Every structure is written in C-alpha cells, then in structure tokens.
XYZ file of C-alpha atoms in Angstrom:
712
model
C 25.559 23.386 48.351
C 22.524 23.181 50.609
C 19.498 25.069 49.398
C 16.158 25.089 50.813
C 13.591 23.252 48.740
C 10.968 25.053 46.718
C 7.429 24.269 47.179
C 5.782 26.762 44.839
C 4.432 23.372 42.579
C 3.946 21.009 45.635
C 0.653 19.951 46.618
C 0.227 19.769 50.572
C -2.529 17.514 51.904
C -2.411 18.055 55.628
C -4.143 16.881 58.995
C -1.955 18.122 61.659
C 0.342 17.430 63.122
C 0.497 14.675 59.584
C 1.015 15.773 56.278
C 1.721 14.605 52.503
C 3.821 16.521 49.985
C 4.184 15.711 46.511
C 4.336 16.833 43.235
C 1.360 18.247 40.969
C 0.883 14.740 39.472
C 0.948 13.203 42.789
C 4.370 11.342 43.161
C 6.025 11.672 46.083
C 9.612 11.825 44.421
C 12.225 13.456 46.293
C 13.324 16.932 47.557
C 10.883 18.291 50.037
C 8.350 15.490 49.204
C 7.103 13.008 51.649
C 4.561 11.741 54.183
C 5.454 13.406 57.600
C 4.295 13.334 61.071
C 5.396 15.417 64.204
C 8.469 17.086 62.185
C 9.673 13.528 61.027
C 9.572 12.104 57.242
C 8.000 8.553 57.574
C 8.160 8.254 53.826
C 10.382 10.134 51.274
C 9.190 8.754 48.145
C 6.249 6.842 47.167
C 6.085 6.664 43.190
C 3.144 4.733 41.341
C 4.193 3.625 38.118
C 3.017 1.509 34.749
C 5.860 0.105 33.597
C 6.672 0.006 29.881
C 3.752 2.803 29.119
C 3.753 6.210 28.871
C 2.484 7.625 32.087
C 0.701 11.494 30.889
C -0.499 12.961 34.157
C -3.817 14.952 32.968
C -5.064 16.501 36.494
C -4.434 16.423 40.208
C -4.477 18.740 43.166
C -6.419 19.081 46.429
C -9.675 18.384 46.797
C -9.910 19.393 50.354
C -7.428 20.083 53.305
C -6.770 16.718 54.049
C -7.676 14.955 50.523
C -6.193 15.400 46.653
C -6.751 13.417 43.770
C -4.720 12.506 40.807
C -5.342 11.228 37.337
C -2.944 9.677 34.459
C -3.462 8.233 31.120
C -1.974 5.393 30.746
C -0.916 5.940 26.988
C -1.560 3.122 24.095
C -3.231 0.785 26.226
C -6.661 -0.504 24.575
C -6.984 2.629 22.333
C -8.469 2.004 18.914
C -8.664 5.993 18.225
C -6.631 9.126 19.332
C -8.929 9.069 22.462
C -7.229 7.898 25.664
C -8.987 4.709 27.092
C -6.953 3.340 30.608
C -6.270 6.014 33.204
C -4.686 5.595 36.574
C -6.179 7.591 39.410
C -4.813 8.073 43.246
C -6.852 9.153 45.661
C -5.179 10.450 48.845
C -6.131 11.246 52.361
C -4.131 12.253 55.388
C -5.278 11.834 58.763
C -3.074 11.532 62.035
C -0.425 9.462 61.523
C -1.566 7.766 58.944
C -1.633 8.577 54.876
C -4.010 6.404 52.663
C -3.650 5.965 48.867
C -6.577 4.512 46.440
C -4.974 3.405 43.512
C -7.767 2.879 40.561
C -7.068 1.921 37.295
C -9.897 1.876 34.483
C -10.399 0.570 31.358
C -12.673 2.567 29.316
C -11.646 0.912 25.890
C -13.301 -1.705 23.627
C -10.747 -4.428 24.600
C -8.955 -6.144 27.422
C -5.450 -5.216 28.262
C -2.722 -5.617 31.043
C -0.161 -3.792 33.046
C 2.751 -4.261 35.452
C 2.154 -1.425 38.175
C 5.038 -0.704 40.243
C 4.978 1.309 43.881
C 8.141 2.324 45.014
C 8.511 3.325 48.141
C 11.641 4.894 50.508
C 12.154 6.420 53.870
C 15.243 8.156 55.317
C 13.037 8.940 58.550
C 14.409 12.454 58.201
C 13.865 15.470 60.587
C 11.921 18.349 59.103
C 15.112 20.390 60.084
C 17.383 18.534 57.827
C 14.754 18.335 54.792
C 14.242 22.397 55.357
C 18.091 23.045 55.490
C 18.467 20.756 52.118
C 20.865 18.769 53.549
C 21.490 15.066 52.047
C 19.831 12.192 53.616
C 20.023 8.474 53.169
C 17.704 6.018 52.469
C 17.038 3.478 55.564
C 16.551 -0.269 54.316
C 13.196 -1.536 54.877
C 12.027 -4.743 56.471
C 9.814 -6.702 53.589
C 6.336 -8.164 54.745
C 3.975 -10.200 52.694
C 1.965 -6.726 52.072
C 4.444 -4.291 52.270
C 7.579 -2.740 53.843
C 8.352 -1.387 57.492
C 11.296 1.200 58.218
C 12.173 1.911 61.875
C 14.630 3.412 64.323
C 14.858 3.738 67.911
C 11.739 6.376 67.966
C 9.947 5.773 64.594
C 8.127 2.685 63.054
C 6.803 3.723 59.618
C 4.510 0.847 58.143
C 3.109 0.734 54.267
C 0.783 -1.888 54.168
C -1.062 -3.046 50.711
C -4.867 -4.550 50.093
C -4.729 -6.616 48.144
C -1.245 -7.479 49.037
C 0.993 -7.210 45.958
C 1.882 -10.050 43.691
C 5.946 -9.016 44.443
C 7.378 -7.464 47.507
C 11.258 -6.671 47.264
C 14.511 -4.253 47.807
C 16.601 -2.847 45.531
C 19.530 -0.304 45.849
C 18.506 3.295 45.314
C 21.327 3.491 42.870
C 19.904 0.669 40.070
C 18.766 1.450 37.101
C 14.964 2.064 37.114
C 14.749 2.314 40.913
C 13.778 5.686 41.108
C 12.802 6.048 37.415
C 9.393 8.025 38.567
C 11.262 11.007 40.166
C 14.679 12.137 41.105
C 16.046 13.965 44.061
C 14.074 17.246 43.405
C 15.035 20.742 44.114
C 16.879 20.395 47.390
C 15.782 18.170 50.354
C 18.478 16.011 49.483
C 16.615 12.656 50.157
C 17.391 9.250 48.861
C 21.315 9.304 48.957
C 22.243 5.660 48.395
C 20.388 3.373 50.796
C 17.583 0.983 49.318
C 14.134 1.359 47.750
C 11.282 -0.950 48.288
C 8.980 -2.263 45.050
C 5.497 -3.680 45.660
C 4.305 -5.161 42.164
C 0.937 -5.688 40.666
C 0.042 -7.245 37.221
C -3.024 -5.881 36.574
C -5.470 -7.573 34.228
C -8.216 -5.307 32.964
C -11.173 -6.405 30.736
C -13.404 -4.000 28.629
C -14.719 -1.533 31.098
C -13.256 -3.494 33.709
C -11.761 -1.770 36.964
C -9.105 -2.383 39.323
C -8.359 -1.129 43.226
C -5.368 -1.024 45.687
C -5.253 0.622 48.404
C -1.670 1.849 50.220
C -2.093 2.746 53.625
C 1.035 4.280 55.623
C 1.050 4.632 59.466
C 3.637 6.339 61.562
C 3.893 5.112 65.047
C 6.281 7.654 67.279
C 7.995 6.007 70.438
C 8.450 9.788 71.638
C 5.712 11.650 70.292
C 4.817 14.779 68.717
C 5.047 18.080 70.413
C 1.256 18.718 70.232
C -1.503 16.151 69.645
C -4.059 15.972 66.760
C -6.837 18.224 67.511
C -10.031 16.189 68.035
C -12.266 15.686 64.860
C -15.150 17.580 66.650
C -12.947 20.657 67.491
C -11.405 20.572 63.418
C -15.191 20.593 62.554
C -16.457 23.363 65.134
C -13.949 25.792 63.902
C -15.625 27.309 60.966
C -19.059 25.199 61.395
C -21.960 26.920 58.991
C -19.443 29.697 58.248
C -20.064 30.827 54.908
C -20.312 33.508 52.576
C -21.946 34.230 49.075
C -21.127 37.672 47.814
C -20.843 39.676 44.320
C -17.068 38.564 44.010
C -16.737 34.629 43.500
C -13.156 35.064 44.384
C -14.037 36.345 47.912
C -16.422 33.881 48.533
C -13.875 30.907 47.079
C -11.057 32.323 49.182
C -13.198 32.293 52.154
C -14.351 28.668 51.809
C -11.171 27.338 50.891
C -9.497 29.060 54.073
C -12.250 27.665 56.391
C -11.014 24.072 55.020
C -7.190 24.872 55.654
C -7.771 26.153 58.852
C -9.530 22.982 60.321
C -6.321 20.922 58.783
C -3.951 23.287 60.812
C -5.637 22.442 64.237
C -3.821 21.053 67.041
C -4.371 19.963 70.555
C -2.474 21.083 73.629
C -1.029 17.653 75.356
C -1.477 19.215 78.845
C -5.438 19.356 77.933
C -6.504 18.487 75.107
C -9.623 20.544 74.802
C -7.574 23.703 74.088
C -7.053 23.649 70.541
C -4.872 26.593 68.461
C -3.579 26.792 64.782
C -0.190 25.513 63.878
C 1.624 28.257 61.562
C 1.886 27.029 58.577
C 2.871 23.812 56.430
C 5.234 22.010 55.948
C 7.934 23.950 58.023
C 5.846 25.314 60.904
C 3.237 22.948 61.646
C 3.876 23.930 65.424
C 3.011 26.390 68.139
C 4.343 29.814 67.116
C 3.203 32.561 69.817
C 2.933 35.342 67.533
C 1.370 33.433 64.496
C -1.165 31.407 66.505
C -2.162 34.723 68.330
C -2.699 36.932 65.318
C -4.734 34.035 63.283
C -7.073 33.573 66.346
C -7.687 37.198 66.765
C -8.595 37.542 62.961
C -11.276 34.309 63.615
C -12.457 36.071 66.317
C -16.026 36.515 64.070
C -16.322 32.902 64.143
C -16.346 32.370 67.806
C -13.835 32.632 71.007
C -13.206 28.897 71.288
C -10.127 29.056 69.455
C -8.565 32.549 71.081
C -9.317 30.703 74.296
C -7.638 27.487 73.532
C -4.711 29.203 72.260
C -4.272 32.079 75.298
C -4.946 28.743 77.546
C -1.995 26.831 75.709
C 0.329 29.774 75.623
C -0.282 30.902 79.556
C 0.758 27.251 80.693
C 4.154 27.928 78.742
C 4.473 31.840 79.809
C 7.933 32.533 81.239
C 8.702 32.458 84.519
C 12.369 33.001 85.125
C 15.069 34.236 83.616
C 16.581 31.547 81.254
C 19.420 33.348 78.840
C 19.683 30.052 76.611
C 16.226 30.068 75.673
C 15.423 33.777 76.128
C 12.715 32.876 78.517
C 12.104 36.127 81.270
C 8.932 36.148 83.492
C 5.721 37.097 82.198
C 7.043 36.749 78.518
C 4.804 34.539 75.561
C 7.115 31.804 73.561
C 8.161 32.374 69.993
C 7.747 28.830 68.858
C 7.825 25.156 70.314
C 9.422 21.990 68.521
C 10.409 18.546 68.967
C 14.135 18.842 68.932
C 14.716 22.508 68.183
C 15.718 23.792 64.607
C 19.348 24.503 63.147
C 18.146 27.445 60.807
C 21.868 27.692 59.637
C 25.368 27.092 61.008
C 24.782 30.393 62.805
C 21.406 29.929 64.011
C 20.228 27.395 66.058
C 16.980 27.457 68.203
C 16.234 25.340 71.276
C 13.144 23.213 71.193
C 10.852 26.257 73.694
C 12.207 29.286 72.418
C 11.019 32.667 73.679
C 13.163 35.108 71.177
C 9.965 37.200 70.297
C 9.252 40.548 71.596
C 5.342 40.860 70.193
C 3.820 37.714 71.340
C 3.376 39.292 74.791
C 1.652 42.426 74.001
C -0.578 40.243 71.365
C -1.391 37.731 73.938
C -3.177 40.609 76.042
C -4.775 42.234 73.364
C -6.434 38.846 71.974
C -7.475 38.310 75.626
C -9.101 41.631 75.383
C -10.641 41.232 71.878
C -11.722 37.697 73.009
C -13.736 39.095 75.710
C -15.344 41.891 73.678
C -16.235 39.023 71.122
C -18.059 37.204 73.970
C -15.477 34.386 75.472
C -16.751 33.726 79.151
C -16.287 36.149 81.723
C -14.934 33.238 84.142
C -12.831 32.155 81.680
C -11.291 35.624 81.010
C -11.015 36.634 84.428
C -9.107 33.040 85.365
C -6.187 34.173 83.017
C -6.114 37.735 84.537
C -3.146 37.004 86.432
C -1.169 35.898 83.043
C -2.236 39.216 81.473
C -0.899 41.092 84.546
C 2.301 39.298 84.402
C 2.310 40.194 80.429
C 1.928 43.984 80.985
C 4.811 43.835 83.772
C 7.422 42.029 81.177
C 6.041 44.984 78.793
C 7.429 47.608 81.476
C 10.608 45.546 82.529
C 12.425 43.204 80.648
C 10.318 44.044 77.362
C 12.352 47.641 77.863
C 15.088 46.502 79.048
C 17.145 49.724 78.793
C 14.318 51.956 80.497
C 13.977 54.236 77.207
C 10.376 54.099 77.214
C 10.342 51.453 74.350
C 9.882 47.734 73.629
C 12.993 46.600 72.141
C 15.017 43.200 71.436
C 18.393 41.767 70.786
C 19.501 38.353 70.578
C 21.672 37.565 73.934
C 22.590 33.902 72.842
C 24.542 34.573 69.882
C 22.827 31.637 68.091
C 19.263 33.125 67.785
C 16.904 35.146 65.324
C 18.668 38.601 64.916
C 15.385 39.825 64.329
C 12.415 39.143 66.643
C 9.426 41.023 65.164
C 6.967 39.435 62.607
C 9.893 40.521 59.690
C 12.723 37.885 61.606
C 14.795 37.536 58.779
C 18.304 39.035 59.248
C 18.125 41.487 56.637
C 14.249 42.711 57.438
C 14.769 45.853 59.337
C 16.904 48.495 57.800
C 17.645 52.409 56.796
C 16.077 53.725 53.729
C 19.716 53.371 52.166
C 20.053 49.633 52.713
C 22.138 49.479 55.726
C 21.065 47.028 58.129
C 19.742 47.571 61.738
C 21.860 47.259 64.208
C 20.474 45.740 68.068
C 18.746 46.538 70.426
C 15.949 47.523 67.764
C 12.594 49.083 68.799
C 10.190 48.193 66.315
C 7.451 50.802 65.280
C 4.099 48.134 65.221
C 5.610 46.655 68.495
C 5.097 50.069 70.138
C 1.484 49.834 68.656
C 0.588 46.200 70.183
C 2.059 47.552 73.591
C -0.213 50.530 73.525
C -3.234 48.445 72.380
C -2.127 46.070 74.842
C -2.235 48.675 77.867
C -5.287 50.060 77.051
C -6.828 46.781 76.693
C -5.541 45.379 79.537
C -6.444 48.429 81.612
C -10.580 47.794 80.384
C -10.149 44.315 81.386
C -8.878 45.145 84.993
C -11.010 47.910 85.450
C -14.198 45.211 84.444
C -13.044 43.008 86.524
C -12.200 45.186 89.766
C -8.682 44.448 89.626
C -6.026 47.322 90.318
C -3.765 49.355 88.119
C -6.270 50.174 85.239
C -5.662 53.506 85.552
C -1.748 53.318 85.763
C -1.684 51.240 82.354
C -3.920 53.933 80.675
C -1.326 56.536 81.824
C 1.777 53.981 80.436
C -0.165 53.977 77.330
C -0.200 57.815 76.939
C 3.136 58.401 77.814
C 4.222 55.920 75.085
C 2.253 57.703 72.326
C 3.835 61.100 73.335
C 7.277 59.280 73.142
C 6.213 57.492 69.664
C 5.398 60.816 67.976
C 8.364 62.493 68.865
C 10.803 60.121 68.256
C 9.779 57.821 65.288
C 8.177 60.400 62.642
C 10.685 60.943 59.772
C 10.139 62.678 56.811
C 11.305 62.529 52.804
C 10.414 63.889 49.721
C 6.708 62.503 49.979
C 6.419 64.030 53.382
C 6.130 62.734 57.122
C 6.008 58.851 57.859
C 6.490 56.553 60.795
C 10.045 54.765 60.608
C 10.387 51.230 60.964
C 12.404 50.954 63.957
C 14.649 52.952 66.318
C 18.122 51.305 66.275
C 20.904 50.601 68.648
C 21.835 54.439 68.564
C 18.054 55.245 69.247
C 17.841 57.037 65.691
C 15.172 56.245 63.422
C 15.504 53.251 60.883
C 13.731 55.344 57.992
C 12.943 52.581 55.594
C 9.663 52.950 54.190
C 7.788 49.615 55.081
C 4.547 47.806 55.548
C 5.094 47.876 59.333
C 3.273 51.278 59.417
C 0.076 49.591 58.414
C -0.012 47.680 61.912
C -0.217 51.160 63.507
C -3.820 52.073 62.482
C -6.810 51.293 64.230
C -4.654 50.597 67.638
C -4.673 54.038 69.086
C -1.413 55.090 68.932
C -1.839 57.542 66.018
C -4.268 60.509 66.081
C -6.342 61.685 63.290
C -3.725 63.348 61.067
C -1.125 60.845 61.215
C -3.385 58.145 60.660
C -3.975 59.936 57.210
C -0.552 60.275 56.327
C -0.252 56.702 56.900
C -2.808 55.820 54.874
C -1.945 57.911 51.967
C 1.583 56.313 52.227
C 0.198 52.702 52.075
C -2.001 53.804 49.134
C 0.881 54.944 47.099
C 2.302 52.695 44.259
C 5.693 52.031 45.976
C 3.614 49.989 49.000
C 0.564 48.781 47.145
C 1.544 46.631 44.476
C -1.917 45.806 43.366
C -1.873 42.356 45.058
C -1.270 43.513 48.308
C 1.150 45.657 50.259
C 5.092 45.333 49.709
C 7.051 44.880 52.841
C 9.489 47.113 51.972
C 8.307 50.154 49.142
C 9.481 49.502 45.926
C 12.616 51.299 44.906
C 14.164 51.406 48.550
C 17.572 50.264 49.346
C 17.800 46.674 49.472
C 14.547 46.229 47.470
C 13.744 42.682 46.077
C 10.326 41.506 44.961
C 11.498 38.102 45.920
C 13.314 39.031 49.501
C 11.697 37.485 52.146
C 10.926 40.696 54.177
C 12.086 43.253 52.057
C 9.590 43.455 48.928
C 7.429 40.334 49.007
C 3.478 40.740 49.855
C 2.477 38.562 53.114
C -1.530 38.199 53.063
C -1.879 38.493 57.052
C 0.257 42.092 56.653
C -1.824 43.385 54.153
C -5.147 42.367 55.870
C -4.125 44.010 59.031
C -3.742 47.229 57.184
C -7.129 46.639 55.732
C -8.652 46.302 58.868
C -6.879 49.489 60.483
C -7.518 51.586 57.646
C -11.193 50.623 57.882
C -11.397 51.397 62.053
C -9.503 54.740 61.045
C -12.388 55.603 58.402
C -9.747 55.621 55.569
C -12.108 53.139 53.209
C -10.784 53.986 49.803
C -7.152 52.784 50.655
C -8.474 49.693 52.493
C -10.659 48.767 49.543
C -7.538 48.734 47.292
C -5.601 46.414 49.264
C -8.545 44.549 49.896
C -9.380 43.998 46.434
C -5.394 43.117 45.673
C -5.618 40.331 48.252
C -8.549 38.862 46.535
C -7.230 39.190 42.858
C -4.001 37.288 44.440
C -6.162 34.738 45.827
C -8.070 33.875 42.435
C -4.283 33.357 40.832
C -3.561 30.932 44.105
C -7.152 28.985 44.084
C -8.194 30.358 46.956
C -5.045 29.070 48.871
C -3.031 32.033 49.745
C 0.673 31.336 50.457
C 2.542 32.708 53.240
C 4.053 35.370 51.108
C 4.357 35.900 47.246
C 6.423 38.245 45.296
C 5.938 41.857 44.998
C 6.444 42.602 41.346
C 3.054 44.024 41.269
C -0.046 44.390 39.003
C 2.534 47.250 36.684
C 4.356 43.839 35.689
C 2.490 40.693 36.097
C -1.098 39.563 35.300
C -0.772 37.199 38.170
C 1.480 37.123 41.098
C 4.610 35.216 40.872
C 4.912 32.459 43.901
C 7.834 33.011 46.527
C 9.394 29.221 45.908
C 9.695 28.381 49.438
C 6.492 29.762 50.648
C 4.236 27.729 53.236
C 0.861 26.963 51.725
C -1.501 26.484 53.497
C -0.415 28.668 56.443
C -2.703 30.060 59.024
C -2.709 33.633 59.479
C -2.564 33.702 55.049
C -6.062 31.733 55.525
C -7.549 33.884 58.253
C -6.743 37.064 56.705
C -10.180 36.289 54.721
C -12.132 36.697 57.814
C -9.937 39.984 59.013
C -11.104 41.493 55.465
C -14.715 40.215 55.527
C -14.595 42.051 59.141
C -13.442 45.218 57.513
C -16.103 44.819 54.723
C -18.923 44.659 56.962
C -17.269 47.111 59.734
C -17.968 44.590 62.411
C -17.060 45.617 66.031
C -18.166 43.844 68.967
C -18.986 44.359 72.478
C -20.424 41.284 74.044
C -20.231 42.482 77.675
C -22.395 45.615 76.612
C -24.864 43.418 74.547
C -23.979 45.129 71.422
C -22.639 44.747 67.875
C -21.711 47.530 65.529
C -22.105 46.950 61.524
C -20.667 49.616 59.315
C -20.272 48.272 55.464
C -18.852 51.109 54.225
C -16.137 49.468 52.086
C -18.722 46.751 50.709
C -19.600 48.256 47.260
C -17.645 45.776 45.512
C -19.014 42.670 47.215
C -22.842 43.746 47.179
C -25.290 42.163 47.612
C -23.674 40.244 50.284
C -24.840 37.548 52.913
C -22.459 36.121 55.659
C -23.660 33.339 57.531
C -21.972 31.331 60.672
C -20.486 34.112 62.763
C -20.804 34.278 66.446
C -20.761 36.676 69.205
C -20.315 34.602 72.399
C -22.649 31.381 71.840
C -24.783 32.783 69.416
C -24.655 32.763 65.741
C -25.583 35.440 63.766
C -25.640 36.248 59.687
C -25.155 39.880 58.193
C -26.672 40.621 55.024
C -26.089 43.662 52.881
C -28.035 44.504 50.080
C -27.151 45.970 46.678
C -27.903 49.564 48.012
C -25.644 49.072 50.943
C -28.166 48.433 53.896
C -27.235 45.808 56.343
C -29.408 43.469 58.008
C -28.747 41.230 60.903
C -30.292 38.074 61.799
C -30.204 35.733 65.175
C -29.258 38.021 67.581
C -32.368 38.946 69.686
C -31.609 41.270 72.944
C -28.368 42.660 71.288
C -28.285 45.992 70.225
C -26.993 46.622 66.317
C -26.079 49.571 65.835
C -23.831 51.721 62.996
C -22.571 54.226 65.571
C -20.717 51.815 67.758
C -17.627 52.873 69.999
C -14.755 54.910 68.356
C -11.647 52.572 67.724
C -8.772 52.884 70.380
C-alpha cells in the first residue's frame, strides 16, 4: 500500500530550491529522507557509523534554517569511567545545489583509540512526487571515484566527494548484510528497493585529546534546470534585515526570530527576472511557487517591507492567464495555483499539469496584495505598471469567476483530474454540511466572497488614485456582493446565526461551522453586528482549541482532530482571524487566539508547522503534530508578523504619509520593542511600555496616530 511518508520527527535544512531531510540523529536513512534539489532527490541515503561500536545519539537539530548539527557518543572507546570519551559530530550546511557535511571525531579520553568509520550513500534520483506518494524506488548504481561516488541519468548528475579521500571506496548490493544497517526504508517514501549502495571507509586513529575531521560534499547538476532559481544571497539577507522583537513573552520572541530565519531559506527567484523573489510555499512537498500561499505570506510580511510583495506580484503577473485552456484551467486574468517542474500526480484520480490554474482565490488575493503593498509604501511607479493586471484580475472575478452569473465566485474542476476543492482548504473532504455530507460542485466559498469584496474595494481605491476608470463601478459591485452575501450565506443553529462555509451546487448553504468565517472579518463584507456574531463563534470552545482555531468545529459531522482540513489547526488560518478580529475591535477573542499560537510555537521550538492536531488544551499539554505537515512553511512562519501587526494595531497609509498604531491587545507582551519595520523605504521601530503607551521611532515626516482610517 502506498502511504505518504510522515515528517513530524524529521529535521529539515533548507536553502531553496535545495533541502536535506533527515532523522533527528542526522542520518539520511530512507523513507522521505534525502538531499533534494528542484523536485528531484539527489541522495536517498547518507549514513555515518562507527563499525562495531554502539553509536548513541545525544543531540541534534537545526541551528539555522540552512544548517544543522548532530552529535553521537561512540560508546566504550577510550573510556575509563562512566563518562563518554569519544564523540562523532556532523555539521550540515545546505546551499542551492549543494550539501556539505563536516564529520568530526573527538577523543576526550586519556588514551589513544581507533575506529572504523563508514559512510554509506545511495541515490534513486527519484522525483519528489514519487517520494511524496510513498511509491517504491530503486537505487541507481554509482560510479566510483577515488574520492567518492557519482550517480547520473539523462538530466541529473549527483557527485559525493570526500576530503580527505577515503581509505576505500566500494559498491555493495543494497540488500547485502550491513549495507543499510544505519537505517531502513523508513515510514513511506520507498527508497532503496534493490540497487547498489556506495561505501566510503576511513580508519581513524585518535591520540588522547585528538581530533579528526573530514568533509563530505554532495553537488547536484541539473541539465534541465529547476522551475525557479535560488534567490540571490543579498535578497535572502534583506528579507527580514534588522527585524527583531523583544517582549515580555519569550515564546513570541523566539517564534519571531526562528520564522525570520526560515523565511529567508524559502525564498526563490523568477528565472524571467532574478530581481523578483517570492516565497516557496513550504518544505519538503511545496518548495515552489503557489499563488495563494505566496500571496498570503507576502501580505502578512508587509510590515517588514514591500520588496517581497512586489516580486511576488510581478512573478505571478508574468504568468497571469491570457487564454481559456481547460486542461490547465487557465482563463484570461486568472492567477495560477502552482508551478512545478513535471506536474504532480496526487493520486490515481488527481494529476496536475506543471502550470496549474485550479484556484478560485488567488486572483482576488493578488489585487488585495497590490493595494496593501501600495498602502505600505510600494513605489507608485511600480504599482502603476501592475494596474493593467489588476484590471484583468477584476474582470476575471466578474466573468469567469462567476461562471453562472449568480453574483458569487465559485469553482468546479472542469478537467476531471484536478482539485475538487479550489479554496485554501483544497482536500476532497474539506467542504461539507454540518451533518458531514460533502459538497457537490460548483461551490461558492464564504471567504472567497470576502476576498472578492476586499479586492473590489482595494481595486477601486487604486484605480481612483491613479486616475483610471471604473472605480465607482467596482465599489457598486462590492456593495451588491455584500448584500447578496447577507441574504444567502447566513444560517442558524442552537447557538445562533453564523455564516455557512459555502453555497453548494443547489445554491443552498453548506452549514458546517468552520474557521473560514474568520477570514470575513476586516474585509468590509460584514457589518458591526455580524462581526460580533462571528467573533463570538470563533471564541467558543468548539473552534478555539487553546492552540489556535480548529478548521472544523469539534462535534461537527466528519470532525477529526487529525483531519487535514476537518479539525486540525493551521497557524495562518488562526493568524488571519486574529488580524480580522483586531481590525473589527474584538480584542479579547483575538488575544485568546494569538496566545494559543504562541503557546503552540513553544512546543514546536519556534518553527510552527503547516498544521497540527486539533485536540486542544482540554486534552493535551502540547499540540500533537500532524505527521505529514510541511515544516517550515511560508504562511505558518509569516503568521508571527501578522500576529505582531495585530498586537501593535498597525495600519499603514504611506501615500497619505500616515501610520496608525493602536496596541489594544498588547497587554500580555508589554513592555515590547519591535525594530526593523518598514514603511516604504524608511525603517522604523515601535515600543510599547508597561502601561501600554506606544512610541514610534524613525518616521520623521510621517503622521503617527492612534485614530487611523477605519478598516474596509
């Protein structure tokens, strides 16, 4: 049976589009483990063992996003007391197309000793799709070199070189005794079925107090090339340059610091213009351009600057739909869903083309990011050059997005091989009735109507500011959508009224209670009374798990705390609700959800995964991992900046020279000092003292006020 491999105990080291996935002890030992570059696996296994000696791992894990270190005790060597004497350390660094591991053996004992060190390596040159699907692979036979091994096919050449050169380089059948004694095939991934394993051997002689070092360097050369380029080092460094946070909550501070490091490692560049960078969605499965994910992450990160938003907008604009193409679901004005080197076979029923447009929400999200980036100081000339793309996106909302003309944006997979659900909850069982019955397409999601409403208003503001026509028409369109939404989406249960997750094929509400309603807040789609009803529902124990929002309310039909979109907690989903609640003035509910995310981040050492289990604080002292979640993941990491923006009550209007600071939900984090924030080209900091009084530095000539413009 093909099973997607689990990742919850994996150590990921990343420099997009390359990454290393290993066991917690540092061994690349089968399953999903390996060194990957551009959706191909260069190494499937890389293990290091001291032969005939118990190898006892004692520490290991990431040091930074692109580096990790691991230490084991080689038991019994040079020991004259119960204290360990000899250790083996692996220091790992990943760069684009290269994995470097430094092996260090240290003898802290009082006598000399020797040990036979064996490095075992194998490659299946498998596609990421094959690994993710848990399908079996076969090791490729290596070519032996004096200093290492080479594996190759018609596209990929993988070289593993050692310095100093090993005492011996040999190949052994993968099924031979000892060929894989440092690790089996692991949970899923299927690596190493047959084939040949390479071995590099060293006889290490260590005097008392001695130290021995060797370097393993694995490089991948790809004749075809990855779908996207590595981001320039300067762009990685600039992404969160000088950004820092010191608050009364060390959990929040650590989450912020770890996220800033991780985000730089996920940065990629557009091969059509290397100056334009964007965030890959997440590692290991989604280390590529995703319209929705990249847009939402860039929007959350606007307080750290607009360069990422500008690069994301331009990268997607270059690929904006220009024709109607049913196999890819491309349509004029539509923003794509994802781009991959070779497409993706999700299952026997679902196979996505290399450039796939099956998403209903990326198009309005693109318009809203352009508007918000303008408000945060994206240069006017750069904004203006993108306005034709915004107009095309708005037209798509009105035409193709509303294919049946009922006034709502809806989706249906027209290919028979694409995603059946095309909002952010895109698993097949994500959209349902409260009794658990699944939706029948076409489906009009509640949050997509909110995105469209916000995009229409933001688009109108841009058109008016830059002297282009149709601003009034799009404001009227938004008002009409708001009225229709009120009439059609609201339902009621024993706890009172709430917005349904969607309208189904019969145009009737799908009445499951979900986190989707949190995305409506702050978009202007709801009035004050409706916002209060949503806030109350989000704050209830069925949705608020204590670690963040459950995607589906506990007790609902089909609820599962480990269901991908039917009971788990997604950090970006909760952070979106926190921002919306803050903008709508419901600070108590926002504070509770924000505190839940901070609490969860501590359990994950500051690196929040894509999602985690929804059991909640009533059952668990710490959140349980979702075993196949990406970690790091762009919008999960970016969520900390969204939470910080809500805590500080930051709203920007750079064209008007104004910044709003309202730290009304900052009590748990005071005193607080945030630095390295940006409004346009100007860096600024915000301090909030123990009494809650804010002070802004670095913005001479900008009006700073606690009474900024009301949210749309």
